[in-house]
PDB file of C-alpha atoms in Angstrom:
ATOM      1  CA  UNK A   1     127.445  20.862-151.073  1.00 39.00           C
ATOM      2  CA  UNK A   2     129.499  22.389-148.275  1.00 41.00           C
ATOM      3  CA  UNK A   3     127.717  25.055-146.244  1.00 40.00           C
ATOM      4  CA  UNK A   4     130.372  27.643-147.135  1.00 42.00           C
ATOM      5  CA  UNK A   5     129.471  27.287-150.818  1.00 38.00           C
ATOM      6  CA  UNK A   6     125.910  28.483-150.252  1.00 38.00           C
ATOM      7  CA  UNK A   7     125.286  32.051-151.322  1.00 41.00           C
ATOM      8  CA  UNK A   8     122.539  34.606-151.861  1.00 47.00           C
ATOM      9  CA  UNK A   9     119.016  34.583-150.488  1.00 45.00           C
ATOM     10  CA  UNK A  10     118.909  30.779-150.351  1.00 48.00           C
ATOM     11  CA  UNK A  11     121.815  30.679-147.943  1.00 45.00           C
ATOM     12  CA  UNK A  12     120.282  33.395-145.777  1.00 42.00           C
ATOM     13  CA  UNK A  13     116.995  31.510-145.636  1.00 44.00           C
ATOM     14  CA  UNK A  14     118.809  28.281-144.713  1.00 43.00           C
ATOM     15  CA  UNK A  15     120.779  30.024-141.964  1.00 41.00           C
ATOM     16  CA  UNK A  16     117.600  31.623-140.651  1.00 44.00           C
ATOM     17  CA  UNK A  17     115.912  28.222-140.653  1.00 45.00           C
ATOM     18  CA  UNK A  18     118.827  26.704-138.734  1.00 40.00           C
ATOM     19  CA  UNK A  19     118.641  29.614-136.281  1.00 43.00           C
ATOM     20  CA  UNK A  20     114.958  28.971-135.665  1.00 42.00           C
ATOM     21  CA  UNK A  21     115.645  25.285-135.162  1.00 43.00           C
ATOM     22  CA  UNK A  22     118.464  26.011-132.735  1.00 41.00           C
ATOM     23  CA  UNK A  23     116.317  28.527-130.899  1.00 42.00           C
ATOM     24  CA  UNK A  24     113.526  25.973-130.658  1.00 44.00           C
ATOM     25  CA  UNK A  25     115.967  23.382-129.403  1.00 45.00           C
ATOM     26  CA  UNK A  26     117.265  25.725-126.729  1.00 40.00           C
ATOM     27  CA  UNK A  27     113.731  26.632-125.670  1.00 41.00           C
ATOM     28  CA  UNK A  28     112.737  22.971-125.629  1.00 44.00           C
ATOM     29  CA  UNK A  29     115.815  22.080-123.603  1.00 43.00           C
ATOM     30  CA  UNK A  30     115.039  24.815-121.101  1.00 41.00           C
ATOM     31  CA  UNK A  31     111.411  23.717-120.883  1.00 42.00           C
ATOM     32  CA  UNK A  32     112.516  20.120-120.467  1.00 46.00           C
ATOM     33  CA  UNK A  33     114.919  21.133-117.714  1.00 41.00           C
ATOM     34  CA  UNK A  34     112.203  22.905-115.767  1.00 43.00           C
ATOM     35  CA  UNK A  35     109.736  20.056-116.309  1.00 48.00           C
ATOM     36  CA  UNK A  36     112.301  17.617-114.932  1.00 48.00           C
ATOM     37  CA  UNK A  37     112.889  19.923-111.993  1.00 48.00           C
ATOM     38  CA  UNK A  38     109.150  20.268-111.404  1.00 47.00           C
ATOM     39  CA  UNK A  39     108.706  16.511-111.471  1.00 45.00           C
ATOM     40  CA  UNK A  40     111.597  15.975-109.102  1.00 46.00           C
ATOM     41  CA  UNK A  41     111.139  16.358-105.401  1.00 45.00           C
ATOM     42  CA  UNK A  42     114.250  18.518-105.214  1.00 58.00           C
ATOM     43  CA  UNK A  43     112.824  21.520-107.080  1.00 77.00           C
ATOM     44  CA  UNK A  44     112.665  24.395-104.583  1.00 90.00           C
ATOM     45  CA  UNK A  45     112.083  21.775-101.916  1.00 88.00           C
ATOM     46  CA  UNK A  46     113.908  23.286 -98.937  1.00 95.00           C
ATOM     47  CA  UNK A  47     111.696  25.945 -97.388  1.00 97.00           C
ATOM     48  CA  UNK A  48     112.119  28.250 -94.413  1.00 97.00           C
ATOM     49  CA  UNK A  49     109.628  30.643 -92.881  1.00 97.00           C
ATOM     50  CA  UNK A  50     110.982  33.972 -91.666  1.00 97.00           C
ATOM     51  CA  UNK A  51     109.010  36.361 -89.478  1.00 96.00           C
ATOM     52  CA  UNK A  52     110.614  39.815 -89.787  1.00 94.00           C
ATOM     53  CA  UNK A  53     110.025  41.922 -86.702  1.00 92.00           C
ATOM     54  CA  UNK A  54     111.121  45.418 -85.752  1.00 87.00           C
ATOM     55  CA  UNK A  55     110.342  47.461 -82.690  1.00 86.00           C
ATOM     56  CA  UNK A  56     110.501  50.943 -84.213  1.00 75.00           C
ATOM     57  CA  UNK A  57     107.296  51.263 -86.219  1.00 72.00           C
ATOM     58  CA  UNK A  58     105.945  54.681 -87.134  1.00 63.00           C
ATOM     59  CA  UNK A  59     102.330  53.545 -86.813  1.00 70.00           C
ATOM     60  CA  UNK A  60     102.637  51.209 -83.814  1.00 78.00           C
ATOM     61  CA  UNK A  61     105.779  51.267 -81.667  1.00 79.00           C
ATOM     62  CA  UNK A  62     106.680  47.853 -80.268  1.00 86.00           C
ATOM     63  CA  UNK A  63     103.895  46.103 -82.174  1.00 89.00           C
ATOM     64  CA  UNK A  64     105.430  42.579 -82.183  1.00 92.00           C
ATOM     65  CA  UNK A  65     105.390  42.513 -78.379  1.00 93.00           C
ATOM     66  CA  UNK A  66     101.836  43.759 -77.839  1.00 92.00           C
ATOM     67  CA  UNK A  67      99.809  41.173 -75.878  1.00 94.00           C
ATOM     68  CA  UNK A  68      96.974  39.451 -77.740  1.00 93.00           C
ATOM     69  CA  UNK A  69      94.877  37.596 -75.162  1.00 93.00           C
ATOM     70  CA  UNK A  70      97.899  37.212 -72.939  1.00 92.00           C
ATOM     71  CA  UNK A  71     100.514  36.209 -75.541  1.00 94.00           C
ATOM     72  CA  UNK A  72     102.846  38.508 -77.500  1.00 94.00           C
ATOM     73  CA  UNK A  73     101.602  38.930 -81.063  1.00 93.00           C
ATOM     74  CA  UNK A  74     104.896  37.632 -82.449  1.00 95.00           C
ATOM     75  CA  UNK A  75     104.404  34.393 -80.496  1.00 96.00           C
ATOM     76  CA  UNK A  76     100.916  33.892 -81.875  1.00 94.00           C
ATOM     77  CA  UNK A  77     102.195  34.377 -85.419  1.00 94.00           C
ATOM     78  CA  UNK A  78     105.086  31.949 -84.804  1.00 96.00           C
ATOM     79  CA  UNK A  79     102.721  29.315 -83.420  1.00 95.00           C
ATOM     80  CA  UNK A  80     100.504  29.557 -86.506  1.00 94.00           C
ATOM     81  CA  UNK A  81     103.484  29.372 -88.859  1.00 96.00           C
ATOM     82  CA  UNK A  82     104.780  26.242 -87.141  1.00 96.00           C
ATOM     83  CA  UNK A  83     101.592  24.446 -88.218  1.00 96.00           C
ATOM     84  CA  UNK A  84     102.420  24.823 -91.941  1.00 97.00           C
ATOM     85  CA  UNK A  85     103.505  21.475 -93.383  1.00 96.00           C
ATOM     86  CA  UNK A  86     105.671  23.028 -96.120  1.00 96.00           C
ATOM     87  CA  UNK A  87     108.126  24.739 -93.768  1.00 97.00           C
ATOM     88  CA  UNK A  88     111.284  22.933 -92.713  1.00 96.00           C
ATOM     89  CA  UNK A  89     112.018  25.637 -90.157  1.00 96.00           C
ATOM     90  CA  UNK A  90     110.662  28.934 -88.800  1.00 97.00           C
ATOM     91  CA  UNK A  91     112.825  31.786 -87.497  1.00 97.00           C
ATOM     92  CA  UNK A  92     112.263  35.332 -86.304  1.00 97.00           C
ATOM     93  CA  UNK A  93     114.483  38.012 -87.886  1.00 96.00           C
ATOM     94  CA  UNK A  94     114.802  41.167 -85.785  1.00 95.00           C
ATOM     95  CA  UNK A  95     117.105  44.086 -85.033  1.00 92.00           C
ATOM     96  CA  UNK A  96     115.868  44.551 -81.474  1.00 93.00           C
ATOM     97  CA  UNK A  97     117.123  42.651 -78.441  1.00 95.00           C
ATOM     98  CA  UNK A  98     113.774  43.062 -76.643  1.00 95.00           C
ATOM     99  CA  UNK A  99     112.029  41.156 -79.404  1.00 95.00           C
ATOM    100  CA  UNK A 100     114.830  38.601 -79.591  1.00 96.00           C
ATOM    101  CA  UNK A 101     114.684  37.921 -75.833  1.00 96.00           C
ATOM    102  CA  UNK A 102     110.910  37.527 -75.949  1.00 96.00           C
ATOM    103  CA  UNK A 103     111.103  35.076 -78.856  1.00 97.00           C
ATOM    104  CA  UNK A 104     113.827  32.963 -77.307  1.00 97.00           C
ATOM    105  CA  UNK A 105     111.641  32.810 -74.212  1.00 96.00           C
ATOM    106  CA  UNK A 106     108.877  30.913 -76.019  1.00 96.00           C
ATOM    107  CA  UNK A 107     111.299  28.711 -77.973  1.00 96.00           C
ATOM    108  CA  UNK A 108     111.729  30.458 -81.324  1.00 96.00           C
ATOM    109  CA  UNK A 109     115.008  30.550 -83.237  1.00 96.00           C
ATOM    110  CA  UNK A 110     116.170  34.144 -83.737  1.00 97.00           C
ATOM    111  CA  UNK A 111     118.430  35.734 -86.342  1.00 96.00           C
ATOM    112  CA  UNK A 112     119.710  39.200 -85.495  1.00 96.00           C
ATOM    113  CA  UNK A 113     119.643  41.571 -88.460  1.00 94.00           C
ATOM    114  CA  UNK A 114     120.745  45.156 -88.976  1.00 90.00           C
ATOM    115  CA  UNK A 115     118.680  48.268 -88.336  1.00 86.00           C
ATOM    116  CA  UNK A 116     119.327  49.412 -91.914  1.00 84.00           C
ATOM    117  CA  UNK A 117     116.842  46.930 -93.428  1.00 88.00           C
ATOM    118  CA  UNK A 118     114.209  49.032 -95.188  1.00 84.00           C
ATOM    119  CA  UNK A 119     111.475  46.415 -95.327  1.00 86.00           C
ATOM    120  CA  UNK A 120     110.599  42.844 -94.530  1.00 87.00           C
ATOM    121  CA  UNK A 121     112.078  41.433 -97.722  1.00 90.00           C
ATOM    122  CA  UNK A 122     115.480  42.958 -97.001  1.00 92.00           C
ATOM    123  CA  UNK A 123     115.357  41.606 -93.447  1.00 93.00           C
ATOM    124  CA  UNK A 124     114.511  38.146 -94.816  1.00 95.00           C
ATOM    125  CA  UNK A 125     117.399  38.435 -97.270  1.00 94.00           C
ATOM    126  CA  UNK A 126     119.898  39.233 -94.539  1.00 95.00           C
ATOM    127  CA  UNK A 127     118.560  36.436 -92.347  1.00 95.00           C
ATOM    128  CA  UNK A 128     118.859  33.959 -95.243  1.00 95.00           C
ATOM    129  CA  UNK A 129     122.553  34.693 -95.629  1.00 93.00           C
ATOM    130  CA  UNK A 130     123.186  34.214 -91.899  1.00 94.00           C
ATOM    131  CA  UNK A 131     121.545  30.800 -91.683  1.00 93.00           C
ATOM    132  CA  UNK A 132     123.737  27.737 -91.270  1.00 88.00           C
ATOM    133  CA  UNK A 133     121.653  25.690 -93.734  1.00 91.00           C
ATOM    134  CA  UNK A 134     120.693  26.510 -97.319  1.00 93.00           C
ATOM    135  CA  UNK A 135     117.105  26.905 -98.504  1.00 96.00           C
ATOM    136  CA  UNK A 136     115.406  27.182-101.908  1.00 97.00           C
ATOM    137  CA  UNK A 137     112.375  29.201-100.805  1.00 97.00           C
ATOM    138  CA  UNK A 138     112.014  31.825 -98.106  1.00 97.00           C
ATOM    139  CA  UNK A 139     108.505  32.635 -96.859  1.00 97.00           C
ATOM    140  CA  UNK A 140     108.077  36.135 -95.448  1.00 96.00           C
ATOM    141  CA  UNK A 141     105.406  35.760 -92.770  1.00 95.00           C
ATOM    142  CA  UNK A 142     103.978  39.054 -91.571  1.00 89.00           C
ATOM    143  CA  UNK A 143     104.055  39.225 -87.788  1.00 85.00           C
ATOM    144  CA  UNK A 144     100.991  41.447 -87.572  1.00 85.00           C
ATOM    145  CA  UNK A 145      98.474  38.848 -88.749  1.00 83.00           C
ATOM    146  CA  UNK A 146      98.407  36.348 -85.874  1.00 89.00           C
ATOM    147  CA  UNK A 147      95.496  34.412 -87.375  1.00 89.00           C
ATOM    148  CA  UNK A 148      97.215  33.590 -90.673  1.00 89.00           C
ATOM    149  CA  UNK A 149      96.101  30.180 -91.931  1.00 92.00           C
ATOM    150  CA  UNK A 150      98.879  27.554 -92.248  1.00 95.00           C
ATOM    151  CA  UNK A 151      97.181  26.391 -95.467  1.00 96.00           C
ATOM    152  CA  UNK A 152      97.877  29.778 -97.039  1.00 96.00           C
ATOM    153  CA  UNK A 153     101.581  29.417 -96.244  1.00 97.00           C
ATOM    154  CA  UNK A 154     101.550  25.992 -97.887  1.00 97.00           C
ATOM    155  CA  UNK A 155      99.602  27.381-100.840  1.00 97.00           C
ATOM    156  CA  UNK A 156     102.066  30.104-101.773  1.00 97.00           C
ATOM    157  CA  UNK A 157     104.986  27.692-101.379  1.00 97.00           C
ATOM    158  CA  UNK A 158     103.334  25.246-103.777  1.00 96.00           C
ATOM    159  CA  UNK A 159     102.557  28.091-106.195  1.00 96.00           C
ATOM    160  CA  UNK A 160     106.228  29.068-106.381  1.00 97.00           C
ATOM    161  CA  UNK A 161     107.319  25.460-106.742  1.00 96.00           C
ATOM    162  CA  UNK A 162     104.959  25.033-109.705  1.00 95.00           C
ATOM    163  CA  UNK A 163     105.895  28.289-111.459  1.00 95.00           C
ATOM    164  CA  UNK A 164     109.588  28.115-112.408  1.00 94.00           C
ATOM    165  CA  UNK A 165     109.326  31.411-114.300  1.00 95.00           C
ATOM    166  CA  UNK A 166     108.311  33.253-111.110  1.00 97.00           C
ATOM    167  CA  UNK A 167     110.649  34.416-108.348  1.00 97.00           C
ATOM    168  CA  UNK A 168     107.948  35.531-105.946  1.00 96.00           C
ATOM    169  CA  UNK A 169     104.525  34.303-104.837  1.00 97.00           C
ATOM    170  CA  UNK A 170     101.816  35.769-102.660  1.00 97.00           C
ATOM    171  CA  UNK A 171      98.125  35.501-101.822  1.00 97.00           C
ATOM    172  CA  UNK A 172      95.000  37.595-102.256  1.00 97.00           C
ATOM    173  CA  UNK A 173      91.465  37.353-100.970  1.00 96.00           C
ATOM    174  CA  UNK A 174      88.197  39.167-101.601  1.00 96.00           C
ATOM    175  CA  UNK A 175      88.195  42.845-100.645  1.00 95.00           C
ATOM    176  CA  UNK A 176      85.326  43.964 -98.456  1.00 93.00           C
ATOM    177  CA  UNK A 177      83.540  47.072 -99.792  1.00 93.00           C
ATOM    178  CA  UNK A 178      84.108  48.972 -96.533  1.00 93.00           C
ATOM    179  CA  UNK A 179      87.874  48.615 -96.999  1.00 93.00           C
ATOM    180  CA  UNK A 180      87.928  49.861-100.600  1.00 96.00           C
ATOM    181  CA  UNK A 181      89.486  53.238 -99.776  1.00 96.00           C
ATOM    182  CA  UNK A 182      91.526  52.176 -96.730  1.00 93.00           C
ATOM    183  CA  UNK A 183      95.162  52.859 -97.652  1.00 93.00           C
ATOM    184  CA  UNK A 184      96.321  50.230 -95.141  1.00 87.00           C
ATOM    185  CA  UNK A 185      94.547  47.589 -97.241  1.00 92.00           C
ATOM    186  CA  UNK A 186      96.676  46.875-100.293  1.00 95.00           C
ATOM    187  CA  UNK A 187      94.794  45.954-103.454  1.00 98.00           C
ATOM    188  CA  UNK A 188      96.006  43.772-106.299  1.00 98.00           C
ATOM    189  CA  UNK A 189      95.145  43.015-109.915  1.00 98.00           C
ATOM    190  CA  UNK A 190      96.286  39.856-111.695  1.00 98.00           C
ATOM    191  CA  UNK A 191      96.325  38.542-115.245  1.00 97.00           C
ATOM    192  CA  UNK A 192      94.439  35.542-116.625  1.00 96.00           C
ATOM    193  CA  UNK A 193      97.336  33.216-115.761  1.00 96.00           C
ATOM    194  CA  UNK A 194      97.500  34.192-112.119  1.00 97.00           C
ATOM    195  CA  UNK A 195     100.490  36.540-112.273  1.00 98.00           C
ATOM    196  CA  UNK A 196     100.486  39.930-110.565  1.00 98.00           C
ATOM    197  CA  UNK A 197     100.005  43.037-112.717  1.00 98.00           C
ATOM    198  CA  UNK A 198      99.982  45.736-110.035  1.00 98.00           C
ATOM    199  CA  UNK A 199      99.540  46.500-106.337  1.00 98.00           C
ATOM    200  CA  UNK A 200      98.165  49.727-104.908  1.00 98.00           C
ATOM    201  CA  UNK A 201      96.998  51.376-101.714  1.00 97.00           C
ATOM    202  CA  UNK A 202      94.242  52.911-103.795  1.00 97.00           C
ATOM    203  CA  UNK A 203      91.300  51.046-105.240  1.00 97.00           C
ATOM    204  CA  UNK A 204      92.233  49.140-108.414  1.00 98.00           C
ATOM    205  CA  UNK A 205      90.750  48.922-110.909  1.00 97.00           C
ATOM    206  CA  UNK A 206      89.209  52.377-110.573  1.00 96.00           C
ATOM    207  CA  UNK A 207      86.135  53.173-112.648  1.00 95.00           C
ATOM    208  CA  UNK A 208      84.840  56.446-114.087  1.00 94.00           C
ATOM    209  CA  UNK A 209      82.162  56.860-111.424  1.00 94.00           C
ATOM    210  CA  UNK A 210      84.749  56.940-108.659  1.00 93.00           C
ATOM    211  CA  UNK A 211      82.587  54.555-106.640  1.00 94.00           C
ATOM    212  CA  UNK A 212      82.927  50.946-105.573  1.00 96.00           C
ATOM    213  CA  UNK A 213      81.347  48.585-108.094  1.00 96.00           C
ATOM    214  CA  UNK A 214      79.465  45.999-105.982  1.00 93.00           C
ATOM    215  CA  UNK A 215      79.663  43.488-108.830  1.00 94.00           C
ATOM    216  CA  UNK A 216      83.444  43.635-109.351  1.00 97.00           C
ATOM    217  CA  UNK A 217      85.672  41.055-107.589  1.00 97.00           C
ATOM    218  CA  UNK A 218      88.246  43.413-106.054  1.00 98.00           C
ATOM    219  CA  UNK A 219      91.242  41.659-104.511  1.00 97.00           C
ATOM    220  CA  UNK A 220      92.929  42.348-101.178  1.00 96.00           C
ATOM    221  CA  UNK A 221      96.610  41.511-100.878  1.00 95.00           C
ATOM    222  CA  UNK A 222      97.576  39.408 -97.894  1.00 92.00           C
ATOM    223  CA  UNK A 223     100.996  40.328 -96.562  1.00 86.00           C
ATOM    224  CA  UNK A 224     102.445  36.832 -96.707  1.00 92.00           C
ATOM    225  CA  UNK A 225     104.832  36.188 -99.608  1.00 94.00           C
ATOM    226  CA  UNK A 226     107.541  33.761-100.647  1.00 96.00           C
ATOM    227  CA  UNK A 227     110.710  34.232-102.670  1.00 96.00           C
ATOM    228  CA  UNK A 228     113.100  32.119-104.648  1.00 97.00           C
ATOM    229  CA  UNK A 229     116.194  32.270-102.431  1.00 96.00           C
ATOM    230  CA  UNK A 230     118.559  33.213-105.265  1.00 95.00           C
ATOM    231  CA  UNK A 231     116.338  36.154-106.166  1.00 96.00           C
ATOM    232  CA  UNK A 232     116.081  37.193-102.528  1.00 95.00           C
ATOM    233  CA  UNK A 233     119.858  37.483-102.347  1.00 94.00           C
ATOM    234  CA  UNK A 234     119.902  40.118-105.090  1.00 94.00           C
ATOM    235  CA  UNK A 235     116.688  41.877-104.059  1.00 92.00           C
ATOM    236  CA  UNK A 236     118.380  44.403-101.714  1.00 90.00           C
ATOM    237  CA  UNK A 237     120.807  45.336-104.487  1.00 92.00           C
ATOM    238  CA  UNK A 238     117.988  46.448-106.774  1.00 93.00           C
ATOM    239  CA  UNK A 239     117.564  50.200-106.685  1.00 93.00           C
ATOM    240  CA  UNK A 240     114.268  51.553-105.327  1.00 92.00           C
ATOM    241  CA  UNK A 241     111.811  52.142-108.148  1.00 96.00           C
ATOM    242  CA  UNK A 242     109.426  55.071-108.724  1.00 97.00           C
ATOM    243  CA  UNK A 243     106.224  53.094-108.203  1.00 97.00           C
ATOM    244  CA  UNK A 244     107.613  51.375-105.122  1.00 96.00           C
ATOM    245  CA  UNK A 245     108.516  54.712-103.564  1.00 96.00           C
ATOM    246  CA  UNK A 246     105.230  56.373-104.482  1.00 97.00           C
ATOM    247  CA  UNK A 247     103.033  53.584-103.126  1.00 97.00           C
ATOM    248  CA  UNK A 248     105.469  52.446-100.408  1.00 94.00           C
ATOM    249  CA  UNK A 249     104.999  48.829-101.503  1.00 94.00           C
ATOM    250  CA  UNK A 250     108.007  46.548-101.871  1.00 91.00           C
ATOM    251  CA  UNK A 251     106.169  44.225-104.298  1.00 94.00           C
ATOM    252  CA  UNK A 252     106.280  46.937-106.944  1.00 96.00           C
ATOM    253  CA  UNK A 253     110.077  46.906-107.072  1.00 94.00           C
ATOM    254  CA  UNK A 254     109.867  43.261-108.112  1.00 95.00           C
ATOM    255  CA  UNK A 255     107.387  43.992-110.910  1.00 97.00           C
ATOM    256  CA  UNK A 256     109.138  47.165-112.102  1.00 97.00           C
ATOM    257  CA  UNK A 257     112.338  45.198-112.575  1.00 96.00           C
ATOM    258  CA  UNK A 258     110.551  42.738-114.842  1.00 96.00           C
ATOM    259  CA  UNK A 259     110.314  39.743-112.508  1.00 97.00           C
ATOM    260  CA  UNK A 260     107.213  37.552-112.402  1.00 97.00           C
ATOM    261  CA  UNK A 261     105.053  37.067-109.344  1.00 98.00           C
ATOM    262  CA  UNK A 262     102.575  34.219-108.938  1.00 98.00           C
ATOM    263  CA  UNK A 263      99.375  34.969-107.020  1.00 98.00           C
ATOM    264  CA  UNK A 264      96.905  32.546-105.452  1.00 97.00           C
ATOM    265  CA  UNK A 265      93.351  33.398-104.437  1.00 97.00           C
ATOM    266  CA  UNK A 266      92.210  32.201-101.018  1.00 95.00           C
ATOM    267  CA  UNK A 267      89.105  32.468 -98.881  1.00 91.00           C
ATOM    268  CA  UNK A 268      90.458  34.235 -95.822  1.00 83.00           C
ATOM    269  CA  UNK A 269      89.244  36.955 -93.500  1.00 78.00           C
ATOM    270  CA  UNK A 270      92.312  39.164 -93.122  1.00 71.00           C
ATOM    271  CA  UNK A 271      92.710  40.376 -89.569  1.00 75.00           C
ATOM    272  CA  UNK A 272      95.879  42.425 -89.539  1.00 78.00           C
ATOM    273  CA  UNK A 273      96.976  44.597 -86.632  1.00 84.00           C
ATOM    274  CA  UNK A 274      98.004  47.938 -88.105  1.00 78.00           C
ATOM    275  CA  UNK A 275      97.149  50.287 -85.237  1.00 81.00           C
ATOM    276  CA  UNK A 276      96.668  50.013 -81.450  1.00 84.00           C
ATOM    277  CA  UNK A 277      92.911  50.120 -82.014  1.00 86.00           C
ATOM    278  CA  UNK A 278      93.113  46.854 -83.962  1.00 87.00           C
ATOM    279  CA  UNK A 279      94.265  44.904 -80.901  1.00 90.00           C
ATOM    280  CA  UNK A 280      90.830  44.958 -79.270  1.00 90.00           C
ATOM    281  CA  UNK A 281      89.211  43.935 -82.562  1.00 90.00           C
ATOM    282  CA  UNK A 282      91.652  41.014 -82.878  1.00 91.00           C
ATOM    283  CA  UNK A 283      90.932  39.820 -79.360  1.00 91.00           C
ATOM    284  CA  UNK A 284      87.184  39.969 -80.007  1.00 92.00           C
ATOM    285  CA  UNK A 285      87.605  37.822 -83.128  1.00 90.00           C
ATOM    286  CA  UNK A 286      89.717  35.300 -81.239  1.00 90.00           C
ATOM    287  CA  UNK A 287      87.183  35.061 -78.422  1.00 92.00           C
ATOM    288  CA  UNK A 288      84.432  34.453 -80.975  1.00 91.00           C
ATOM    289  CA  UNK A 289      86.533  31.658 -82.494  1.00 87.00           C
ATOM    290  CA  UNK A 290      87.355  30.225 -79.039  1.00 88.00           C
ATOM    291  CA  UNK A 291      91.069  30.700 -79.653  1.00 84.00           C
ATOM    292  CA  UNK A 292      93.063  30.841 -76.442  1.00 78.00           C
TER     293      UNK A 292
END
């Protein structure tokens, strides 16, 4: 019997059944597409590391150029990033000629970006669009953690390559109890599948006692993060979101707009340089590790 001759509830049920089948086929096709991409070596295979650097910082003016055991901090970060096996290239993105001149002096490629960039992600986005080559993944490498492990860079790249539903990946490590209420230490909570739920400068989760629970595995966000390049192109066009503005955390704009973020857990002692006082602490750590 021709389809047009069907009528009543039977026809509706048949149409609904066909719709479910078509929907399943579309979902299966999409899943198959991503599986093929995941199995192929071309899926998000071209990767660049970008170190955003600006001179005008409210907390630490000229921070990228501060000497750490005789080398500018930006150079130490660049040298660590160059050891990551997943990166095809590493560039510094800056709006300041002093930083650019310093970086060219030790051999780094530099992309000049505008002063209007509001955060590292926007600076990475502008740098991406000025590059001569195309890339699938952009890794935002924070210039104020000169002891970042190359393996962590490789880890977040692999996480994004293996999670086609995510546009962003980052890393967390264990939070030390003494840093629980330090607003410079960003905390993170994730779901059972390793996707980010929320980031905060406050302690999360927060219990009724208002005290640190010594038995809870609190997570500290490490500043390094990677983006799908197509998402990074539209990121600056997304309007600032309420949570992002309140916490002053760019990751929240990603989550508030409904995008997924993959998170990996690593064993890493975070040694960021947030204030001038941190420089001496960093140098002491490097001496203890016999890092020249």
